[in-house]
Tab-separated table of C-alpha atoms and ligand atoms in Angstrom:
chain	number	residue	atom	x	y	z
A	1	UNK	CA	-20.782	45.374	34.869
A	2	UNK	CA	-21.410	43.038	37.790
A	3	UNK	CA	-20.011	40.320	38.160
A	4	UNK	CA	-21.737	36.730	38.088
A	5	UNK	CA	-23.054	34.804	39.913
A	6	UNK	CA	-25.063	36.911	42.038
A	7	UNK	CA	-24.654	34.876	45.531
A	8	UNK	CA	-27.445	36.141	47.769
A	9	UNK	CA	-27.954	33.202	49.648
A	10	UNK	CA	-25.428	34.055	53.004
A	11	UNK	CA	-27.789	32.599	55.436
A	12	UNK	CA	-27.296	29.061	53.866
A	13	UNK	CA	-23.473	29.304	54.053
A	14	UNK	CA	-20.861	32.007	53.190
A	15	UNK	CA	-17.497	31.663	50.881
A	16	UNK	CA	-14.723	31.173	53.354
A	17	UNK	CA	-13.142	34.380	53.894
A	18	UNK	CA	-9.041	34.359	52.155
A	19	UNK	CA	-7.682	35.103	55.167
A	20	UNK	CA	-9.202	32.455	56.809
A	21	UNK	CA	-7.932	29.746	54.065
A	22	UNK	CA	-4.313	30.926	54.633
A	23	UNK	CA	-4.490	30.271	58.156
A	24	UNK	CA	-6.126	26.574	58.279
A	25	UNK	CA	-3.788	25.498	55.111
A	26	UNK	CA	-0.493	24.459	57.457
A	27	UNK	CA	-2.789	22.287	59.738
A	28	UNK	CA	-3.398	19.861	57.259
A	29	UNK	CA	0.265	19.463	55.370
A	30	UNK	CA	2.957	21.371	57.343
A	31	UNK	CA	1.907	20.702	61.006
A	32	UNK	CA	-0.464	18.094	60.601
A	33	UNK	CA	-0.139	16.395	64.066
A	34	UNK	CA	-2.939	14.958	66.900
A	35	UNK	CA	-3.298	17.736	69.458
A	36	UNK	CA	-2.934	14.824	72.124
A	37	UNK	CA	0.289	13.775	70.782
A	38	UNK	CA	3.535	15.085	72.438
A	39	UNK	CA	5.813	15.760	69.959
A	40	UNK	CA	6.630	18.607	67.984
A	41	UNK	CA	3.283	18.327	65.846
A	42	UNK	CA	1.197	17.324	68.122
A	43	UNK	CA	2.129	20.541	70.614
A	44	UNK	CA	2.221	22.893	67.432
A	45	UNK	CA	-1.275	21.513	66.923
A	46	UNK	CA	-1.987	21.846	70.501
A	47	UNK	CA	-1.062	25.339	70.642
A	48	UNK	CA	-3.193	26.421	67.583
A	49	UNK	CA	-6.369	24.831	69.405
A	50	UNK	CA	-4.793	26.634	72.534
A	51	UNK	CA	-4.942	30.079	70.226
A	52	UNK	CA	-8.648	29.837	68.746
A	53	UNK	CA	-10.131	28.864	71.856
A	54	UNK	CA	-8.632	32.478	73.404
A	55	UNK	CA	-9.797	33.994	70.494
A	56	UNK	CA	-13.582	32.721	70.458
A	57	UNK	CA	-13.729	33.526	74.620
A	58	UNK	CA	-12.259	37.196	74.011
A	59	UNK	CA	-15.006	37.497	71.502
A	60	UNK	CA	-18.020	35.691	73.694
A	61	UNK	CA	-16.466	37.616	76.762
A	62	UNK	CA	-15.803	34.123	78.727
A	63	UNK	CA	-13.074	32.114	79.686
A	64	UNK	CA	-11.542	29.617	77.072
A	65	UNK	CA	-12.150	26.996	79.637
A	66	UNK	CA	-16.468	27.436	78.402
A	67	UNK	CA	-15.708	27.116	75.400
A	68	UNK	CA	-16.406	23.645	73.379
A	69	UNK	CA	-15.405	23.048	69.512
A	70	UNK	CA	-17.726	21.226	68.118
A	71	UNK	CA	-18.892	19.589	64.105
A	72	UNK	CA	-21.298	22.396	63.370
A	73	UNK	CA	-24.333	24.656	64.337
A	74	UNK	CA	-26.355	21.331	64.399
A	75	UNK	CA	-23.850	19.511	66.816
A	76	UNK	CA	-23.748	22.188	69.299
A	77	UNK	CA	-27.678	22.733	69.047
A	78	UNK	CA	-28.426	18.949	70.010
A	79	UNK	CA	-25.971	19.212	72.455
A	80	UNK	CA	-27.095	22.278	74.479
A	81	UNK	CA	-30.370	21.134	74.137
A	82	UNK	CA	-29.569	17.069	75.069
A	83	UNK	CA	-27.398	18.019	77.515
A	84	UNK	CA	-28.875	20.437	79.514
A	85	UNK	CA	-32.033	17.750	79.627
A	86	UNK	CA	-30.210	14.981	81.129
A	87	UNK	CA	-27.971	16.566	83.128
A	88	UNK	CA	-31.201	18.257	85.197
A	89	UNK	CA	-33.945	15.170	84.825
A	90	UNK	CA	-34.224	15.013	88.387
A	91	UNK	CA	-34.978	18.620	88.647
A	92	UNK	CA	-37.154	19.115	85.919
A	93	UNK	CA	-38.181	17.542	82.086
A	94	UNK	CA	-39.702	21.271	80.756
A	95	UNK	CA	-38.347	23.609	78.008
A	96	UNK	CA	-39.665	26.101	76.492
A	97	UNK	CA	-38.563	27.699	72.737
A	98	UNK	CA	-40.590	29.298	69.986
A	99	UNK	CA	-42.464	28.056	67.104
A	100	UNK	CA	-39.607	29.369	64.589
A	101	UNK	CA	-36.331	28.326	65.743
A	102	UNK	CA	-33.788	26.044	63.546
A	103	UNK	CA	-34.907	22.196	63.100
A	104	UNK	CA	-31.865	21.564	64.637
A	105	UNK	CA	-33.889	22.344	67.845
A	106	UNK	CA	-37.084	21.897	66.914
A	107	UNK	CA	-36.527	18.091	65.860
A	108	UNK	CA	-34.287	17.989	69.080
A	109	UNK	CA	-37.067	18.816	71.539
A	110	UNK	CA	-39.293	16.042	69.764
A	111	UNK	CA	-36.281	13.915	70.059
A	112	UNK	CA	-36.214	14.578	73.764
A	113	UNK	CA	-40.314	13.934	74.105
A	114	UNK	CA	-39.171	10.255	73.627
A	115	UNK	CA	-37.820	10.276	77.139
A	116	UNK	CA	-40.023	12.077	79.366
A	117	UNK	CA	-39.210	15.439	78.544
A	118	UNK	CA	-42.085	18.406	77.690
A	119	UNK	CA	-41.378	20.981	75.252
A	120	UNK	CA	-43.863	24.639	75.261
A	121	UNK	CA	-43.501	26.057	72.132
A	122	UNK	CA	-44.315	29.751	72.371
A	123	UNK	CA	-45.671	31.357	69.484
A	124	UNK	CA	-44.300	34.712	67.885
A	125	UNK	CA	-45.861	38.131	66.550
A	126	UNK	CA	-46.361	39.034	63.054
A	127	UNK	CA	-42.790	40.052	63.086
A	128	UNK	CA	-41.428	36.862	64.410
A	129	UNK	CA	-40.721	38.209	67.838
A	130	UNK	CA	-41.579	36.030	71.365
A	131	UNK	CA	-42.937	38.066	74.057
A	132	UNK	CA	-40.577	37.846	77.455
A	133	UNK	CA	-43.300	37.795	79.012
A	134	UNK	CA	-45.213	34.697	77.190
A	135	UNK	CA	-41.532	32.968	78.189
A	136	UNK	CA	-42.219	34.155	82.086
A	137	UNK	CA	-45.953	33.296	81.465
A	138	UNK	CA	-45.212	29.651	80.111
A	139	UNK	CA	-42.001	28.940	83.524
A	140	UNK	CA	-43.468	26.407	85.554
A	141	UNK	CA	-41.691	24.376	88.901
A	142	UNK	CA	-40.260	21.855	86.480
A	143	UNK	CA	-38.877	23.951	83.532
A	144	UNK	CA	-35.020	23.685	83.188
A	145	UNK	CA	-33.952	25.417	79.735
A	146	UNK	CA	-35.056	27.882	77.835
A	147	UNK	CA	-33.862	28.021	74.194
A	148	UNK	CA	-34.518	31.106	71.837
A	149	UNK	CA	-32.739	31.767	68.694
A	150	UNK	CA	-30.847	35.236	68.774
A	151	UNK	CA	-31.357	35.870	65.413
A	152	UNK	CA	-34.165	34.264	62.841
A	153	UNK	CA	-32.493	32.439	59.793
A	154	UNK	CA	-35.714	32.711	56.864
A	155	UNK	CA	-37.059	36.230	57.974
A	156	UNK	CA	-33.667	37.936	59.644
A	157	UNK	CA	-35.670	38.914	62.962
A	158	UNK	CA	-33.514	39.848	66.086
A	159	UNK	CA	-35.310	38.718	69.438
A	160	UNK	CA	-34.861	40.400	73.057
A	161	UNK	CA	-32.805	37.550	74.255
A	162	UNK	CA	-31.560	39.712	77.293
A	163	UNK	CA	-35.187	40.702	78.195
A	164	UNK	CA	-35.695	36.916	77.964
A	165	UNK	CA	-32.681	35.598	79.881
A	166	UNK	CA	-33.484	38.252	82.653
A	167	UNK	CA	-36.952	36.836	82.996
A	168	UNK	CA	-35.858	33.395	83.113
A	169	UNK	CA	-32.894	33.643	85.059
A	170	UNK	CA	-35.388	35.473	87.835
A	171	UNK	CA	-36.499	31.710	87.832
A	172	UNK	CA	-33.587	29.921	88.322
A	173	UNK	CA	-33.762	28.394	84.437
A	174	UNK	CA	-31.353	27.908	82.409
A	175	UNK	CA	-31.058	30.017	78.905
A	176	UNK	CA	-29.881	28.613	75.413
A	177	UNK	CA	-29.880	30.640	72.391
A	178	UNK	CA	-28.942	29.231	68.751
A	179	UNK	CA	-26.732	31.979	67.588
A	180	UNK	CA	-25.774	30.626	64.444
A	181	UNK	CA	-27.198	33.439	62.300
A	182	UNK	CA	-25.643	36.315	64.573
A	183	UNK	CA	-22.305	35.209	65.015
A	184	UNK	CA	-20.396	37.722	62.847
A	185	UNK	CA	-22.750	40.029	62.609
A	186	UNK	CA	-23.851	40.993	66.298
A	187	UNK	CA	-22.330	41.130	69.768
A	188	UNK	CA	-22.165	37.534	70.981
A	189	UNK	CA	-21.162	39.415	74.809
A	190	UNK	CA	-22.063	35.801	76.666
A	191	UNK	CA	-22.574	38.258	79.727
A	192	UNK	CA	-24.433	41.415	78.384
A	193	UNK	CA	-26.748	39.031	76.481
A	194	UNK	CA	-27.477	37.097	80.335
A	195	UNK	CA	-27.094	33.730	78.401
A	196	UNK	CA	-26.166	30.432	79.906
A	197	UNK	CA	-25.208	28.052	76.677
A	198	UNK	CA	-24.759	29.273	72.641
A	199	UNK	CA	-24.278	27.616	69.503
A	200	UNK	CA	-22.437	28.935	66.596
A	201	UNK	CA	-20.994	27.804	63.120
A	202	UNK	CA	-18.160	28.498	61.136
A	203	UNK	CA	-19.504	28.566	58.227
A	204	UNK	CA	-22.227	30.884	58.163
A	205	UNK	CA	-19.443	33.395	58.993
A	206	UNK	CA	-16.538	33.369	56.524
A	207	UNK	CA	-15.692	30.320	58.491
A	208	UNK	CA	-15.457	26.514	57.427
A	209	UNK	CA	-18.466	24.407	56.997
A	210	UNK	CA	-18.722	21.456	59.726
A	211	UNK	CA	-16.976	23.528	62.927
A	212	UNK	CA	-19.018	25.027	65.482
A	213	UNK	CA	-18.617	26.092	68.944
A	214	UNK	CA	-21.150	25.735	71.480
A	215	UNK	CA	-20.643	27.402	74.971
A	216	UNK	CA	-21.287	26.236	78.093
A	217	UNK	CA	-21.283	29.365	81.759
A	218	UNK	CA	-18.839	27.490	84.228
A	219	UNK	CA	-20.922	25.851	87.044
A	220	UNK	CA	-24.369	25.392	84.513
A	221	UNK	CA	-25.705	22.073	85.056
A	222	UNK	CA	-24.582	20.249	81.561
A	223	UNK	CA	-23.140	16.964	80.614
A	224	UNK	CA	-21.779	15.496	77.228
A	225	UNK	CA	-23.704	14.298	74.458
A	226	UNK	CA	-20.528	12.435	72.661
A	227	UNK	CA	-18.677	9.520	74.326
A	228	UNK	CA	-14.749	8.643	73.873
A	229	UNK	CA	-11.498	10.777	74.468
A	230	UNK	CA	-11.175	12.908	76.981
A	231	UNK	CA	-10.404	15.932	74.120
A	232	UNK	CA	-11.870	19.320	74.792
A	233	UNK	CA	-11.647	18.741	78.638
A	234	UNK	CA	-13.702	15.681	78.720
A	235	UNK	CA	-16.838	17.524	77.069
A	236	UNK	CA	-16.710	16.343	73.622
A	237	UNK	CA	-14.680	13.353	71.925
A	238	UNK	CA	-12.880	13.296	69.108
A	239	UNK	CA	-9.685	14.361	67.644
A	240	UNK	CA	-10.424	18.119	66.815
A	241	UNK	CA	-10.576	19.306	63.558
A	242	UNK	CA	-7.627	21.737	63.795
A	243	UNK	CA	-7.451	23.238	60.960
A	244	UNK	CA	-11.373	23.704	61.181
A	245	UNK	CA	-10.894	25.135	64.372
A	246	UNK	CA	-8.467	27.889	63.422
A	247	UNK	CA	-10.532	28.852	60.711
A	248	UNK	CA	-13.231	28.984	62.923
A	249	UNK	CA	-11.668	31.496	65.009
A	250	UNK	CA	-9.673	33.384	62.253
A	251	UNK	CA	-13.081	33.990	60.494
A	252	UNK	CA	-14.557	35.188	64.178
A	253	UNK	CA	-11.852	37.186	64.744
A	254	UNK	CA	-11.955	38.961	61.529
A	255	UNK	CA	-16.014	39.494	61.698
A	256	UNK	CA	-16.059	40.814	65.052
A	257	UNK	CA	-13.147	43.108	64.515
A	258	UNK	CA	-14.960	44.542	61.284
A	259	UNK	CA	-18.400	44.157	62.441
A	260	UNK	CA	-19.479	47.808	62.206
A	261	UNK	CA	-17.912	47.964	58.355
A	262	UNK	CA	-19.223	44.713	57.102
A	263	UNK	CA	-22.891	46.224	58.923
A	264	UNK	CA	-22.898	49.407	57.163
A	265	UNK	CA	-21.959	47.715	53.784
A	266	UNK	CA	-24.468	45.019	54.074
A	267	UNK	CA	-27.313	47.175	55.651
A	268	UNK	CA	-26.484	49.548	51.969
A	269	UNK	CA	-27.393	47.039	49.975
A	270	UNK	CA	-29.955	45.103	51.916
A	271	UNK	CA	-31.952	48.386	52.045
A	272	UNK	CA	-31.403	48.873	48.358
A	273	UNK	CA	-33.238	45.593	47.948
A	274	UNK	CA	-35.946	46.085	49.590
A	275	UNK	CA	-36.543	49.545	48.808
A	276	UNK	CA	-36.378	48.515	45.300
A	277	UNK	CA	-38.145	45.256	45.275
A	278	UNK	CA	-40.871	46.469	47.180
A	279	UNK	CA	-41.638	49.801	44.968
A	280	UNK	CA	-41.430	47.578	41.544
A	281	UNK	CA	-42.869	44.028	42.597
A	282	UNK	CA	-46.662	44.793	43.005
A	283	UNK	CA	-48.268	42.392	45.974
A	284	UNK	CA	-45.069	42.481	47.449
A	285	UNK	CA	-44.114	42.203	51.387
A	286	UNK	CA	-41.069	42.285	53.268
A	287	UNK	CA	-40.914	39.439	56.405
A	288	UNK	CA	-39.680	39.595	59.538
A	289	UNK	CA	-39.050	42.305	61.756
A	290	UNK	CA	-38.961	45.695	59.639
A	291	UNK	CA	-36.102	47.487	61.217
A	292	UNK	CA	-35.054	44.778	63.985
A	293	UNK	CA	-33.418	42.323	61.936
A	294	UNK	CA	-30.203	41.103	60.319
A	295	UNK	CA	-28.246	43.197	58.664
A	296	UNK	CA	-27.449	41.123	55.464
A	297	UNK	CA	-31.040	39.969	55.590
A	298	UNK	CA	-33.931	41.112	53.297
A	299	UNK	CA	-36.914	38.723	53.024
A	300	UNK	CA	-39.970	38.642	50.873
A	301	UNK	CA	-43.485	37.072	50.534
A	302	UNK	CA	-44.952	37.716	46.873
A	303	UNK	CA	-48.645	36.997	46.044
A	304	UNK	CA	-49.730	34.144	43.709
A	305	UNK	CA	-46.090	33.391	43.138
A	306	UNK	CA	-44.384	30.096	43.616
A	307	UNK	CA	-41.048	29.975	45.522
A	308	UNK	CA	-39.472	27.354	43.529
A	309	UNK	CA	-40.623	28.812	40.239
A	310	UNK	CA	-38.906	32.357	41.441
A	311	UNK	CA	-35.524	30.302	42.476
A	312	UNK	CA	-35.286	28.075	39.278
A	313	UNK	CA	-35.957	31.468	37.088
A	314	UNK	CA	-33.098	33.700	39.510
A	315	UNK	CA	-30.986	30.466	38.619
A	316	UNK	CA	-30.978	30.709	34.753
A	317	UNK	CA	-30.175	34.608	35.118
A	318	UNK	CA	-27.180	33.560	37.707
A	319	UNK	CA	-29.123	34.700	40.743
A	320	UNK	CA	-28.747	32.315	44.036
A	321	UNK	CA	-31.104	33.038	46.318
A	322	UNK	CA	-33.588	30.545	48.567
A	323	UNK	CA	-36.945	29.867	49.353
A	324	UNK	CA	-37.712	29.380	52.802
A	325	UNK	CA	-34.742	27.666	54.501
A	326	UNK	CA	-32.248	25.872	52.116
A	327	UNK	CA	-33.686	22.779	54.201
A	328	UNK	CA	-36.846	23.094	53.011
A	329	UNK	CA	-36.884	24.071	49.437
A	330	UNK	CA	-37.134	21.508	47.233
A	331	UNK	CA	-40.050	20.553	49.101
A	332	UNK	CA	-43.849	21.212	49.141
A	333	UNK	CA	-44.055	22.055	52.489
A	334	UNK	CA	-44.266	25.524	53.392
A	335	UNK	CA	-42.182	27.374	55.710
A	336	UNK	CA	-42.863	26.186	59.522
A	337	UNK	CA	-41.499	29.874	60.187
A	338	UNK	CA	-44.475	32.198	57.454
A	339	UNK	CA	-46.291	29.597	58.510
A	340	UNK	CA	-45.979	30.692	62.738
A	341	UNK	CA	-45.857	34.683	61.674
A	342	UNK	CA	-49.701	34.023	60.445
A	343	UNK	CA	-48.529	34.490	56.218
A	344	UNK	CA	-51.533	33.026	54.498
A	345	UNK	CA	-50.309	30.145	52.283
A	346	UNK	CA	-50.977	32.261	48.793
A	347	UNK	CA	-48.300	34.758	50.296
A	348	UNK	CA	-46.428	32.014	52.282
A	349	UNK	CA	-45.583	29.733	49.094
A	350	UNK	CA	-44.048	32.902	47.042
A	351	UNK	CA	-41.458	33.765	49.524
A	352	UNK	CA	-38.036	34.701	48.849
A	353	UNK	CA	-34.863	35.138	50.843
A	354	UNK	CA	-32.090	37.267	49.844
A	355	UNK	CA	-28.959	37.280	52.433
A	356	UNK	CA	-26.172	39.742	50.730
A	357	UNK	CA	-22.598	39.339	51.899
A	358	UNK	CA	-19.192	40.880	51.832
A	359	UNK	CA	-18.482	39.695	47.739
A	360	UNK	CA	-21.883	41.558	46.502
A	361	UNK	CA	-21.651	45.004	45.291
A	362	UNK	CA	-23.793	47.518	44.058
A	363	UNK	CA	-23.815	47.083	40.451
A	364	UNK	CA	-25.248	43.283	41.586
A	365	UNK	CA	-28.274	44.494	43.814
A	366	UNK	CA	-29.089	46.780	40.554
A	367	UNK	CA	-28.650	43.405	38.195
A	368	UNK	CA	-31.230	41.670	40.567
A	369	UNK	CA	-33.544	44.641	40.345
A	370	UNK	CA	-33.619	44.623	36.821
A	371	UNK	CA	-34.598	40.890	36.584
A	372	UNK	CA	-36.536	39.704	39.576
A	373	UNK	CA	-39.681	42.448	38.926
A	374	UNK	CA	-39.833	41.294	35.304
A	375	UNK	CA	-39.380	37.535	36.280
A	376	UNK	CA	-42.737	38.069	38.998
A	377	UNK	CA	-44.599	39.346	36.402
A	378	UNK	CA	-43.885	36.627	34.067
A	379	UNK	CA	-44.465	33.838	36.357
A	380	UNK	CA	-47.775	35.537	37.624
A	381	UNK	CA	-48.778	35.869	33.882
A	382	UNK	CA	-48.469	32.344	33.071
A	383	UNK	CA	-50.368	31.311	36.001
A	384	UNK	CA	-53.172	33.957	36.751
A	385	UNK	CA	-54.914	33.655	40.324
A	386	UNK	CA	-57.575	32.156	38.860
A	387	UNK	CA	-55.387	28.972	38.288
A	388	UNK	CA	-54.863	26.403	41.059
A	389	UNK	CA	-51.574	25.733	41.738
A	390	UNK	CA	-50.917	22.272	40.907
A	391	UNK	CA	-52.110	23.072	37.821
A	392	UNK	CA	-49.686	25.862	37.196
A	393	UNK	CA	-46.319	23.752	37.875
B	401	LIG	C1	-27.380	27.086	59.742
B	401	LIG	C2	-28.105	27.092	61.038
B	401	LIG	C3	-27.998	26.004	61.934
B	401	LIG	C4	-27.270	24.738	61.594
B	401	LIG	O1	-25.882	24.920	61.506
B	401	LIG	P1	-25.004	23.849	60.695
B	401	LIG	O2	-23.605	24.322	60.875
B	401	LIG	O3	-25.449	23.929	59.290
B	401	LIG	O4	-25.221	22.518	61.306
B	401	LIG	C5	-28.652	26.106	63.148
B	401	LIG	N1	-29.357	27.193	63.477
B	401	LIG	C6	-29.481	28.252	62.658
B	401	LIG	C7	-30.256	29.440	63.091
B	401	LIG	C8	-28.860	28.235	61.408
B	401	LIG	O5	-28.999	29.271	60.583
């Protein structure tokens, strides 16, 4: 029997890891102290931030010194982004990302627009990928970051962020990715990757929701985006959140030490889904890259379908699963990232997103084959092709 709910929705946020809970629970009874205080508590506390911080670098390959604890995958996106801008306005006000990265750079280029800075948006294939050589193509005197996501969050796509930092790098720019989606599931090597700044959040693996870690090379033109203490070296105030920040690394840690057995047993059942979905769903497509993508990702576009509809009817059978981004649904708009990959909006409003994770087993991926054909055909029945949508819902 499997067992229920059926939580396929790991690119939103993931369950933190037990593990992970054991280690954070003494930071907020038994050794509860400020890490700037000087007393037994506060050093305890000290140490612990002292501990994750080695942990993250040995995993990013850098020294602890690069490496910033921040509130999120949001926090450190605005920051790499903010900072890098004002820190190099008298060299430059360009950067350059790609038409399906996170809002929480998207909204931050516009953001930037406001004071003088330009943002090229490069545009990707059918598969979501951007072309190193569109990010060469598009380097002009002025440019001073480039930002490209490592991994996609909606359609699981993997971009060539090493072919990218080579070419900009042969520039003299600066290179950003937002690797919230990867971390935990693929090498976040700071030096084989080439990249300058990174972003990464807790929670999306086995981590705690509101810690991230953004990190900075030594010497790369950056400054602060958060005024106050002088905690984490001056480069971003605020009494840490230490148990957070254990967790953090604890959940790192543990990824990155089981990465290849947490890929194999994610690939299984990802490939199970879309083998399956796409032989018994008629008008079916998978998104995103076919064999370049996220392990724990499998992402569909169905014909004549809508989203919502398929997410409220996975919901009564116990199914969580998303539409789009879990930003988006709930709202008419269609995906900014079908939308850039050239879906047509009949295929572009059915889309579904199933991210499986270490909880899921077999006997669930076989539950959610049963269901989710029967529940297309149903929801195509009651609203034929011939039917406008607004008069369907
Ligand atoms: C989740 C996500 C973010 C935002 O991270 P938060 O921790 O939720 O602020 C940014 N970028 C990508 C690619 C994400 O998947």
């Amino acid at each position: 029997m499997e067992q229920l709910p059926v939580y396929l929705d790991h690119a939103a946020t993931t369950p933190v890891h037990p593990d992970v809970l054991a280690a954070m629970l003494p930071y907020w009874r038994a050794a509860p102290g400020n890490p700037s205080s000087i007393y037994g508590w506060g050093r305890e506390a000290r140490h612990a931030l002292d501990s994750a911080r080695d942990t993250v670098a040995q995993v990013l390959n850098c020294r602890p010194r690069e490496v910033i604890f921040t509130g999120g995958g949001t926090e450190a996106d605005n920051a790499a982004l903010q900072g890098t801008a004002f820190a190099n306005f008298d060299r430059g006000n360009h950067l350059i990302t790609c038409a399906i990265e996170h809002h929480a750079i998207l909204h931050t280029c516009e953001f930037l627009e406001q004071f003088g800075f330009e943002t090229t948006v490069l545009p990707v294939d059918e598969y979501g990928q951007v072309d190193p050589g569109a990010v060469a193509a598009a380097i002009r005197p002025e440019t001073i970051l480039v930002s490209i996501m490592y991994a996609n969050n909606e359609v699981g796509t993997i971009q060539p962020i090493r072919d990218i930092a080579r070419v900009a790098h042969e520039r003299g720019v600066l290179v950003h990715t937002d690797a919230v989606q990867a971390g935990g599931a693929l090498s976040l090597d700071v030096n084989s990757l080439g990249v300058d700044l990174l972003s990464l959040a807790g929670h999306k693996f086995y981590g705690p929701k509101g810690t991230g870690v953004l990190y900075v090379r030594e010497g790369a033109e950056w400054q602060p985006q958060q005024q106050g203490g002088s905690q984490e070296r001056n480069q971003r105030a605020g009494t840490e959140n230490t148990a957070g920040i254990v967790g953090l690394a604890k959940a790192l840690d543990l990824a990155h030490a089981q990465l290849a057995a947490r890929r194999v047993h994610d690939q299984y059942l990802r490939d199970r889904l879309i083998t399956g979905l796409l032989s018994d769903i008629p008008a079916a497509r998978l998104t995103g890259h076919p064999t370049n993508r996220l392990p724990n990702s499998a992402s569909f576009c169905f014909h004549n379908v809508e989203g919502e509809s398929i997410l409220l009817g996975l919901d009564v059978k116990s199914i969580y699963a998303s539409s789009g981004s879990a930003c988006t649904s709930g709202s008419l708009e269609l995906s900014h990232v079908l939308e850039a990959l050239g879906l047509p909006a009949e295929w572009a409003r059915g889309s579904l997103r199933l991210t499986v994770g270490l909880d899921n087993t077999a006997a669930q991926i076989d539950y959610v084959l049963r269901e989710l054909p029967a529940l297309i055909e149903t929801l195509r029945a009651m609203a034929p092709p011939t039917t406008p949508l607004a008069a369907a819902s």
